[in-house]
Amino acid sequence: MQSVDQLKELHRKRFAAEPAVFAAPGRVNLIGEHTDYAEGFVMPAAIDFATLAAISPRNDGRVVLWAENFSEERTFPLASLPGSRTGEWSDYPLGVLQMLAADGHPIPALSLTLWGDVPLGSGLSSSASVEVATASAVTGLLGIKIPGPELAQLCQRAENEFVGANCGIMDQFVSANGAADHALLLDCRDLSYRLAPIPKNLALVIANTMVRHSIAGGEYGTRRAEVELACTILARHRPQIRFLRDATIADLERWGDEIPEAARKRARHIITENTRTVEAARALETNDLARLGQLMHEAHVSYSRDFEASCAEADLMVELANKLHGLIGARLTGGGFGGCTVNLVEQQAAQDFKVQLAANYQKQTGIHPEIYVCHASDGTRRLG
Ligand code: GLA
């Protein structure tokens, strides 16, 4: 972990200016997958991997971005910031600048140093953390405060409209509004949320299959299209169904024959996942860990079989976890097709769990997995 002081020093040396530093975390989703863009429920937690953004003003009319992880600098004249994506890492901060400008906030000349330890392409929302860290840094420099839910929406727009990834609101929302030691149950319809405490005796163990995941890849988009197709067909019968959030299993039983098989299965996942997610929040709040674990298990099976968004490695990682001592629940987390599994594990068993899971996975796949024992952390904030 890069300390705040190290990052400040780095920024000072490069830009000869004293920066303010902001952090925005990555996230792990406990349950509620692909439900966000169907206006359903999700229950992620912010984690203690984050992007840090150091920012200072300039007086030469430029925006200068430095990515410490890639050792790369990009400079843009403020008067002609790119209006569309370039396909580079700078799209994430530039998208945020463009959305702030579109909302009427004058973008000043600035130097921005970005550094992060959210593993890239692992389904832990490194991109959302870059967007939210940039938004916090720039609004901090401007001396304005945008409420967390709005900041998240602005960052989602940056990703949808500038970067060109058609994601939902979950990742940016929890990066902006998460709280230490809590999961966040979000209603993606009206963005109301409540925080559910994660018991102190539980660890969040995140197991990286090392199979790369990308939401810009085609699978995320095809799944989303199938979900929307199923919704359109059901809505012909019941116009109150605006999103799959509004549909029930009874609707699917009644009119499911009209939906192509793949889309019907995707719809079944979304409808049952919404129910599971709300129940999982209750289970967490009442400390019913057996039920929570069971719901996570059912969610994984549904994600794998109905949504078909898992992969052999993720299924194996979950299956191996299910055999280990101390496990409450395990499932593939995030957009799917690789990335990480999330494991709720009794704190005192977490270290052994990590060692054994890594050894067993490596034995069967030949792949050395990275396994992180994490904690739920606060959303974006100013540091130091
Ligand atoms: C990605 C997207 C989110 C959400 C998840 C799946 O992380 O960015 O909006 O759709 O996939 O739950």
GROMACS .gro file of C-alpha atoms and ligand atoms in nm:
model
  396
    1MET     CA    1   0.000   0.000   0.000
    2GLN     CA    2   0.126   0.340  -0.101
    3SER     CA    3   0.097   0.571   0.200
    4VAL     CA    4  -0.065   0.912   0.168
    5ASP     CA    5   0.269   1.074   0.250
    6GLN     CA    6   0.445   0.880  -0.025
    7LEU     CA    7   0.181   0.979  -0.275
    8LYS     CA    8   0.202   1.344  -0.173
    9GLU     CA    9   0.579   1.336  -0.208
   10LEU     CA   10   0.551   1.181  -0.551
   11HIS     CA   11   0.303   1.447  -0.662
   12ARG     CA   12   0.517   1.729  -0.519
   13LYS     CA   13   0.827   1.606  -0.703
   14ARG     CA   14   0.645   1.571  -1.034
   15PHE     CA   15   0.436   1.886  -1.025
   16ALA     CA   16   0.612   2.111  -0.772
   17ALA     CA   17   0.281   2.172  -0.595
   18GLU     CA   18   0.123   2.066  -0.267
   19PRO     CA   19  -0.169   1.827  -0.333
   20ALA     CA   20  -0.485   1.732  -0.149
   21VAL     CA   21  -0.542   1.354  -0.146
   22PHE     CA   22  -0.871   1.167  -0.185
   23ALA     CA   23  -0.949   0.794  -0.174
   24ALA     CA   24  -1.224   0.586  -0.331
   25PRO     CA   25  -1.252   0.211  -0.263
   26GLY     CA   26  -1.318  -0.087  -0.486
   27ARG     CA   27  -1.604  -0.315  -0.387
   28VAL     CA   28  -1.709  -0.671  -0.342
   29ASN     CA   29  -2.069  -0.766  -0.401
   30LEU     CA   30  -2.212  -1.003  -0.139
   31ILE     CA   31  -2.528  -1.073  -0.337
   32GLY     CA   32  -2.748  -0.922  -0.611
   33GLU     CA   33  -2.580  -0.972  -0.946
   34HIS     CA   34  -2.687  -0.800  -1.272
   35THR     CA   35  -2.992  -0.676  -1.086
   36ASP     CA   36  -2.884  -0.311  -1.073
   37TYR     CA   37  -2.975  -0.220  -1.432
   38ALA     CA   38  -3.306  -0.406  -1.385
   39GLU     CA   39  -3.385  -0.154  -1.106
   40GLY     CA   40  -3.350  -0.431  -0.847
   41PHE     CA   41  -3.152  -0.483  -0.527
   42VAL     CA   42  -2.778  -0.528  -0.465
   43MET     CA   43  -2.576  -0.569  -0.145
   44PRO     CA   44  -2.210  -0.480  -0.197
   45ALA     CA   45  -1.948  -0.360   0.051
   46ALA     CA   46  -1.665  -0.117  -0.014
   47ILE     CA   47  -1.328  -0.283   0.052
   48ASP     CA   48  -0.989  -0.173   0.175
   49PHE     CA   49  -0.837  -0.167  -0.174
   50ALA     CA   50  -0.867   0.180  -0.321
   51THR     CA   51  -0.764   0.438  -0.576
   52LEU     CA   52  -0.591   0.744  -0.432
   53ALA     CA   53  -0.602   1.072  -0.621
   54ALA     CA   54  -0.365   1.359  -0.540
   55ILE     CA   55  -0.470   1.690  -0.694
   56SER     CA   56  -0.335   2.044  -0.721
   57PRO     CA   57  -0.420   2.348  -0.934
   58ARG     CA   58  -0.206   2.466  -1.231
   59ASN     CA   59  -0.179   2.802  -1.400
   60ASP     CA   60  -0.096   2.697  -1.757
   61GLY     CA   61  -0.442   2.603  -1.884
   62ARG     CA   62  -0.370   2.230  -1.889
   63VAL     CA   63  -0.502   1.912  -1.740
   64VAL     CA   64  -0.212   1.680  -1.660
   65LEU     CA   65  -0.284   1.323  -1.551
   66TRP     CA   66  -0.020   1.091  -1.410
   67ALA     CA   67  -0.095   0.720  -1.358
   68GLU     CA   68   0.162   0.596  -1.110
   69ASN     CA   69   0.067   0.229  -1.171
   70PHE     CA   70   0.150   0.258  -1.541
   71SER     CA   71   0.418   0.532  -1.515
   72GLU     CA   72   0.233   0.724  -1.782
   73GLU     CA   73   0.145   1.090  -1.823
   74ARG     CA   74  -0.126   1.244  -2.041
   75THR     CA   75  -0.156   1.618  -2.099
   76PHE     CA   76  -0.458   1.794  -2.246
   77PRO     CA   77  -0.522   2.163  -2.311
   78LEU     CA   78  -0.819   2.258  -2.097
   79ALA     CA   79  -0.977   2.437  -2.392
   80SER     CA   80  -0.992   2.116  -2.597
   81LEU     CA   81  -1.036   1.817  -2.368
   82PRO     CA   82  -1.116   1.501  -2.570
   83GLY     CA   83  -1.491   1.480  -2.621
   84SER     CA   84  -1.494   1.105  -2.673
   85ARG     CA   85  -1.297   0.804  -2.560
   86THR     CA   86  -0.944   0.726  -2.666
   87GLY     CA   87  -0.938   0.367  -2.537
   88GLU     CA   88  -0.677   0.451  -2.272
   89TRP     CA   89  -0.678   0.460  -1.891
   90SER     CA   90  -0.717   0.838  -1.911
   91ASP     CA   91  -1.075   0.788  -2.036
   92TYR     CA   92  -1.190   0.727  -1.677
   93PRO     CA   93  -1.071   1.058  -1.529
   94LEU     CA   94  -1.150   1.246  -1.852
   95GLY     CA   95  -1.504   1.107  -1.856
   96VAL     CA   96  -1.556   1.240  -1.505
   97LEU     CA   97  -1.421   1.584  -1.602
   98GLN     CA   98  -1.658   1.593  -1.900
   99MET     CA   99  -1.960   1.498  -1.688
  100LEU     CA  100  -1.873   1.761  -1.427
  101ALA     CA  101  -1.843   2.018  -1.706
  102ALA     CA  102  -2.176   1.905  -1.855
  103ASP     CA  103  -2.336   1.964  -1.514
  104GLY     CA  104  -2.211   2.323  -1.522
  105HIS     CA  105  -1.898   2.293  -1.306
  106PRO     CA  106  -1.611   2.485  -1.465
  107ILE     CA  107  -1.308   2.253  -1.486
  108PRO     CA  108  -0.989   2.428  -1.371
  109ALA     CA  109  -0.638   2.354  -1.494
  110LEU     CA  110  -0.510   2.077  -1.270
  111SER     CA  111  -0.250   1.810  -1.200
  112LEU     CA  112  -0.383   1.472  -1.093
  113THR     CA  113  -0.177   1.178  -0.968
  114LEU     CA  114  -0.363   0.847  -0.960
  115TRP     CA  115  -0.245   0.537  -0.780
  116GLY     CA  116  -0.443   0.231  -0.681
  117ASP     CA  117  -0.423  -0.119  -0.540
  118VAL     CA  118  -0.761  -0.251  -0.655
  119PRO     CA  119  -0.660  -0.553  -0.867
  120LEU     CA  120  -0.735  -0.466  -1.232
  121GLY     CA  121  -0.980  -0.670  -1.435
  122SER     CA  122  -1.076  -0.883  -1.134
  123GLY     CA  123  -1.437  -0.775  -1.091
  124LEU     CA  124  -1.357  -0.557  -0.788
  125SER     CA  125  -1.448  -0.230  -0.959
  126SER     CA  126  -1.112  -0.070  -1.017
  127SER     CA  127  -1.272   0.154  -1.281
  128ALA     CA  128  -1.545   0.282  -1.052
  129SER     CA  129  -1.282   0.357  -0.787
  130VAL     CA  130  -1.080   0.565  -1.037
  131GLU     CA  131  -1.393   0.756  -1.140
  132VAL     CA  132  -1.510   0.824  -0.786
  133ALA     CA  133  -1.159   0.920  -0.667
  134THR     CA  134  -1.129   1.164  -0.958
  135ALA     CA  135  -1.473   1.310  -0.890
  136SER     CA  136  -1.392   1.358  -0.521
  137ALA     CA  137  -1.057   1.517  -0.603
  138VAL     CA  138  -1.191   1.760  -0.862
  139THR     CA  139  -1.496   1.862  -0.656
  140GLY     CA  140  -1.259   1.902  -0.360
  141LEU     CA  141  -1.039   2.132  -0.569
  142LEU     CA  142  -1.345   2.328  -0.680
  143GLY     CA  143  -1.458   2.356  -0.318
  144ILE     CA  144  -1.799   2.205  -0.392
  145LYS     CA  145  -1.972   1.910  -0.227
  146ILE     CA  146  -2.187   1.680  -0.440
  147PRO     CA  147  -2.395   1.435  -0.228
  148GLY     CA  148  -2.272   1.072  -0.251
  149PRO     CA  149  -2.567   0.933  -0.451
  150GLU     CA  150  -2.535   1.211  -0.711
  151LEU     CA  151  -2.159   1.172  -0.729
  152ALA     CA  152  -2.216   0.803  -0.803
  153GLN     CA  153  -2.464   0.882  -1.082
  154LEU     CA  154  -2.222   1.130  -1.236
  155CYS     CA  155  -1.948   0.864  -1.237
  156GLN     CA  156  -2.184   0.606  -1.383
  157ARG     CA  157  -2.260   0.851  -1.665
  158ALA     CA  158  -1.886   0.892  -1.724
  159GLU     CA  159  -1.858   0.516  -1.765
  160ASN     CA  160  -2.175   0.477  -1.978
  161GLU     CA  161  -2.140   0.781  -2.200
  162PHE     CA  162  -1.766   0.846  -2.219
  163VAL     CA  163  -1.588   0.517  -2.154
  164GLY     CA  164  -1.866   0.331  -2.334
  165ALA     CA  165  -1.930   0.052  -2.080
  166ASN     CA  166  -2.300   0.000  -2.017
  167CYS     CA  167  -2.273  -0.073  -1.643
  168GLY     CA  168  -2.537  -0.020  -1.374
  169ILE     CA  169  -2.507   0.200  -1.064
  170MET     CA  170  -2.383  -0.050  -0.803
  171ASP     CA  171  -2.005  -0.005  -0.822
  172GLN     CA  172  -1.993   0.373  -0.825
  173PHE     CA  173  -2.265   0.389  -0.560
  174VAL     CA  174  -2.088   0.181  -0.299
  175SER     CA  175  -1.751   0.340  -0.377
  176ALA     CA  176  -1.913   0.676  -0.297
  177ASN     CA  177  -2.139   0.573  -0.007
  178GLY     CA  178  -1.995   0.260   0.157
  179ALA     CA  179  -1.926   0.243   0.530
  180ALA     CA  180  -1.661   0.061   0.734
  181ASP     CA  181  -1.777  -0.277   0.870
  182HIS     CA  182  -2.106  -0.258   0.678
  183ALA     CA  183  -2.265  -0.398   0.366
  184LEU     CA  184  -2.493  -0.163   0.175
  185LEU     CA  185  -2.837  -0.279   0.063
  186LEU     CA  186  -2.925  -0.058  -0.232
  187ASP     CA  187  -3.259  -0.028  -0.404
  188CYS     CA  188  -3.147   0.060  -0.756
  189ARG     CA  189  -3.490   0.199  -0.839
  190ASP     CA  190  -3.483   0.505  -0.616
  191LEU     CA  191  -3.126   0.477  -0.477
  192SER     CA  192  -3.251   0.446  -0.121
  193TYR     CA  193  -3.019   0.232   0.087
  194ARG     CA  194  -2.950   0.100   0.431
  195LEU     CA  195  -2.629  -0.019   0.592
  196ALA     CA  196  -2.620  -0.368   0.743
  197PRO     CA  197  -2.339  -0.436   0.992
  198ILE     CA  198  -2.106  -0.724   0.904
  199PRO     CA  199  -2.045  -0.908   1.234
  200LYS     CA  200  -1.694  -0.849   1.373
  201ASN     CA  201  -1.622  -1.221   1.385
  202LEU     CA  202  -1.651  -1.252   1.005
  203ALA     CA  203  -1.384  -1.193   0.741
  204LEU     CA  204  -1.442  -1.108   0.377
  205VAL     CA  205  -1.210  -1.340   0.190
  206ILE     CA  206  -1.183  -1.257  -0.179
  207ALA     CA  207  -1.037  -1.528  -0.403
  208ASN     CA  208  -0.910  -1.421  -0.744
  209THR     CA  209  -0.949  -1.698  -1.003
  210MET     CA  210  -0.695  -1.502  -1.214
  211VAL     CA  211  -0.933  -1.539  -1.508
  212ARG     CA  212  -0.962  -1.184  -1.640
  213HIS     CA  213  -1.294  -1.015  -1.645
  214SER     CA  214  -1.398  -0.709  -1.840
  215ILE     CA  215  -1.740  -0.545  -1.850
  216ALA     CA  216  -1.646  -0.379  -2.176
  217GLY     CA  217  -1.635  -0.735  -2.316
  218GLY     CA  218  -1.934  -0.862  -2.512
  219GLU     CA  219  -2.083  -1.098  -2.251
  220TYR     CA  220  -2.200  -0.827  -2.013
  221GLY     CA  221  -2.383  -0.658  -2.299
  222THR     CA  222  -2.546  -0.976  -2.430
  223ARG     CA  223  -2.670  -1.066  -2.082
  224ARG     CA  224  -2.812  -0.720  -2.038
  225ALA     CA  225  -2.986  -0.742  -2.376
  226GLU     CA  226  -3.141  -1.077  -2.280
  227VAL     CA  227  -3.267  -0.934  -1.952
  228GLU     CA  228  -3.423  -0.643  -2.140
  229LEU     CA  229  -3.579  -0.872  -2.401
  230ALA     CA  230  -3.746  -1.085  -2.132
  231CYS     CA  231  -3.877  -0.767  -1.972
  232THR     CA  232  -4.021  -0.636  -2.300
  233ILE     CA  233  -4.208  -0.961  -2.360
  234LEU     CA  234  -4.354  -0.977  -2.009
  235ALA     CA  235  -4.453  -0.611  -2.028
  236ARG     CA  236  -4.677  -0.685  -2.328
  237HIS     CA  237  -4.898  -0.875  -2.087
  238ARG     CA  238  -4.851  -0.664  -1.780
  239PRO     CA  239  -4.749  -0.307  -1.869
  240GLN     CA  240  -4.669  -0.235  -1.502
  241ILE     CA  241  -4.350  -0.436  -1.562
  242ARG     CA  242  -4.112  -0.155  -1.654
  243PHE     CA  243  -3.801  -0.345  -1.544
  244LEU     CA  244  -3.756  -0.705  -1.432
  245ARG     CA  245  -3.767  -0.567  -1.078
  246ASP     CA  246  -4.144  -0.550  -1.130
  247ALA     CA  247  -4.184  -0.910  -1.250
  248THR     CA  248  -4.261  -1.218  -1.040
  249ILE     CA  249  -4.199  -1.588  -1.084
  250ALA     CA  250  -4.575  -1.623  -1.145
  251ASP     CA  251  -4.540  -1.387  -1.446
  252LEU     CA  252  -4.259  -1.602  -1.579
  253GLU     CA  253  -4.458  -1.921  -1.530
  254ARG     CA  254  -4.753  -1.773  -1.711
  255TRP     CA  255  -4.585  -1.610  -2.011
  256GLY     CA  256  -4.237  -1.763  -2.008
  257ASP     CA  257  -4.312  -1.982  -2.311
  258GLU     CA  258  -4.305  -1.672  -2.529
  259ILE     CA  259  -3.951  -1.583  -2.419
  260PRO     CA  260  -3.653  -1.744  -2.595
  261GLU     CA  261  -3.496  -1.998  -2.360
  262ALA     CA  262  -3.174  -1.811  -2.280
  263ALA     CA  263  -3.358  -1.488  -2.198
  264ARG     CA  264  -3.609  -1.681  -1.988
  265LYS     CA  265  -3.327  -1.826  -1.778
  266ARG     CA  266  -3.167  -1.482  -1.736
  267ALA     CA  267  -3.503  -1.348  -1.619
  268ARG     CA  268  -3.541  -1.631  -1.368
  269HIS     CA  269  -3.202  -1.541  -1.223
  270ILE     CA  270  -3.290  -1.172  -1.190
  271ILE     CA  271  -3.632  -1.231  -1.035
  272THR     CA  272  -3.509  -1.486  -0.780
  273GLU     CA  273  -3.191  -1.285  -0.710
  274ASN     CA  274  -3.392  -0.980  -0.609
  275THR     CA  275  -3.582  -1.187  -0.353
  276ARG     CA  276  -3.263  -1.347  -0.224
  277THR     CA  277  -3.087  -1.012  -0.189
  278VAL     CA  278  -3.357  -0.853   0.024
  279GLU     CA  279  -3.370  -1.166   0.238
  280ALA     CA  280  -2.991  -1.173   0.269
  281ALA     CA  281  -2.992  -0.818   0.409
  282ARG     CA  282  -3.244  -0.929   0.671
  283ALA     CA  283  -3.034  -1.236   0.751
  284LEU     CA  284  -2.727  -1.016   0.800
  285GLU     CA  285  -2.921  -0.775   1.020
  286THR     CA  286  -3.058  -1.054   1.238
  287ASN     CA  287  -2.725  -1.237   1.242
  288ASP     CA  288  -2.882  -1.543   1.079
  289LEU     CA  289  -2.555  -1.652   0.921
  290ALA     CA  290  -2.675  -2.000   0.825
  291ARG     CA  291  -2.950  -1.846   0.611
  292LEU     CA  292  -2.715  -1.588   0.466
  293GLY     CA  293  -2.472  -1.861   0.363
  294GLN     CA  294  -2.749  -2.063   0.206
  295LEU     CA  295  -2.871  -1.760   0.007
  296MET     CA  296  -2.518  -1.692  -0.120
  297HIS     CA  297  -2.495  -2.053  -0.228
  298GLU     CA  298  -2.829  -2.038  -0.411
  299ALA     CA  299  -2.722  -1.710  -0.571
  300HIS     CA  300  -2.408  -1.874  -0.706
  301VAL     CA  301  -2.600  -2.168  -0.851
  302SER     CA  302  -2.847  -1.929  -1.014
  303TYR     CA  303  -2.565  -1.708  -1.150
  304SER     CA  304  -2.387  -2.010  -1.288
  305ARG     CA  305  -2.678  -2.214  -1.428
  306ASP     CA  306  -2.950  -1.962  -1.515
  307PHE     CA  307  -2.745  -1.653  -1.586
  308GLU     CA  308  -2.455  -1.860  -1.723
  309ALA     CA  309  -2.211  -1.591  -1.615
  310SER     CA  310  -1.967  -1.814  -1.426
  311CYS     CA  311  -1.673  -2.010  -1.562
  312ALA     CA  312  -1.516  -2.347  -1.472
  313GLU     CA  313  -1.253  -2.183  -1.251
  314ALA     CA  314  -1.505  -1.978  -1.050
  315ASP     CA  315  -1.733  -2.279  -1.005
  316LEU     CA  316  -1.433  -2.477  -0.881
  317MET     CA  317  -1.325  -2.197  -0.643
  318VAL     CA  318  -1.674  -2.198  -0.489
  319GLU     CA  319  -1.690  -2.576  -0.471
  320LEU     CA  320  -1.351  -2.593  -0.295
  321ALA     CA  321  -1.454  -2.318  -0.051
  322ASN     CA  322  -1.773  -2.507   0.037
  323LYS     CA  323  -1.561  -2.792   0.175
  324LEU     CA  324  -1.350  -2.577   0.406
  325HIS     CA  325  -1.392  -2.515   0.777
  326GLY     CA  326  -1.523  -2.173   0.877
  327LEU     CA  327  -1.712  -2.090   0.556
  328ILE     CA  328  -2.048  -1.912   0.590
  329GLY     CA  329  -2.110  -1.860   0.219
  330ALA     CA  330  -1.925  -1.838  -0.115
  331ARG     CA  331  -2.016  -1.715  -0.461
  332LEU     CA  332  -1.877  -1.554  -0.774
  333THR     CA  333  -1.890  -1.177  -0.731
  334GLY     CA  334  -1.917  -0.894  -0.987
  335GLY     CA  335  -1.994  -0.884  -1.357
  336GLY     CA  336  -1.907  -1.251  -1.418
  337PHE     CA  337  -1.704  -1.461  -1.665
  338GLY     CA  338  -1.402  -1.473  -1.434
  339GLY     CA  339  -1.274  -1.243  -1.163
  340CYS     CA  340  -1.317  -1.318  -0.793
  341THR     CA  341  -1.530  -1.517  -0.557
  342VAL     CA  342  -1.643  -1.366  -0.228
  343ASN     CA  343  -1.629  -1.584   0.082
  344LEU     CA  344  -1.776  -1.494   0.417
  345VAL     CA  345  -1.555  -1.678   0.664
  346GLU     CA  346  -1.529  -1.695   1.042
  347GLN     CA  347  -1.246  -1.458   1.131
  348GLN     CA  348  -1.052  -1.713   1.334
  349ALA     CA  349  -1.057  -1.964   1.047
  350ALA     CA  350  -0.973  -1.707   0.776
  351GLN     CA  351  -0.598  -1.761   0.759
  352ASP     CA  352  -0.621  -2.142   0.728
  353PHE     CA  353  -0.908  -2.103   0.485
  354LYS     CA  354  -0.694  -1.880   0.264
  355VAL     CA  355  -0.395  -2.115   0.265
  356GLN     CA  356  -0.600  -2.426   0.193
  357LEU     CA  357  -0.817  -2.268  -0.073
  358ALA     CA  358  -0.510  -2.142  -0.258
  359ALA     CA  359  -0.336  -2.481  -0.237
  360ASN     CA  360  -0.641  -2.680  -0.349
  361TYR     CA  361  -0.717  -2.443  -0.638
  362GLN     CA  362  -0.359  -2.446  -0.757
  363LYS     CA  363  -0.346  -2.827  -0.738
  364GLN     CA  364  -0.649  -2.863  -0.964
  365THR     CA  365  -0.591  -2.581  -1.212
  366GLY     CA  366  -0.218  -2.515  -1.208
  367ILE     CA  367  -0.308  -2.148  -1.150
  368HIS     CA  368  -0.176  -1.967  -0.844
  369PRO     CA  369  -0.472  -1.761  -0.714
  370GLU     CA  370  -0.437  -1.435  -0.524
  371ILE     CA  371  -0.645  -1.442  -0.207
  372TYR     CA  372  -0.715  -1.127  -0.010
  373VAL     CA  373  -0.852  -1.109   0.343
  374CYS     CA  374  -1.045  -0.780   0.330
  375HIS     CA  375  -1.260  -0.560   0.548
  376ALA     CA  376  -1.559  -0.349   0.460
  377SER     CA  377  -1.436   0.009   0.440
  378ASP     CA  378  -1.565   0.364   0.414
  379GLY     CA  379  -1.664   0.513   0.082
  380THR     CA  380  -1.478   0.803  -0.078
  381ARG     CA  381  -1.313   1.054   0.155
  382ARG     CA  382  -1.036   1.309   0.185
  383LEU     CA  383  -0.718   1.175   0.345
  384GLY     CA  384  -0.450   1.332   0.558
  385GLA     C1  385  -2.049  -0.485  -1.306
  385GLA     C2  386  -2.129  -0.356  -1.331
  385GLA     C3  387  -2.237  -0.338  -1.225
  385GLA     C4  388  -2.322  -0.464  -1.211
  385GLA     C5  389  -2.235  -0.588  -1.197
  385GLA     C6  390  -2.314  -0.714  -1.198
  385GLA     O1  391  -1.977  -0.473  -1.187
  385GLA     O2  392  -2.044  -0.245  -1.331
  385GLA     O3  393  -2.316  -0.226  -1.256
  385GLA     O4  394  -2.413  -0.476  -1.317
  385GLA     O5  395  -2.137  -0.596  -1.299
  385GLA     O6  396  -2.389  -0.726  -1.083
   0.00000   0.00000   0.00000
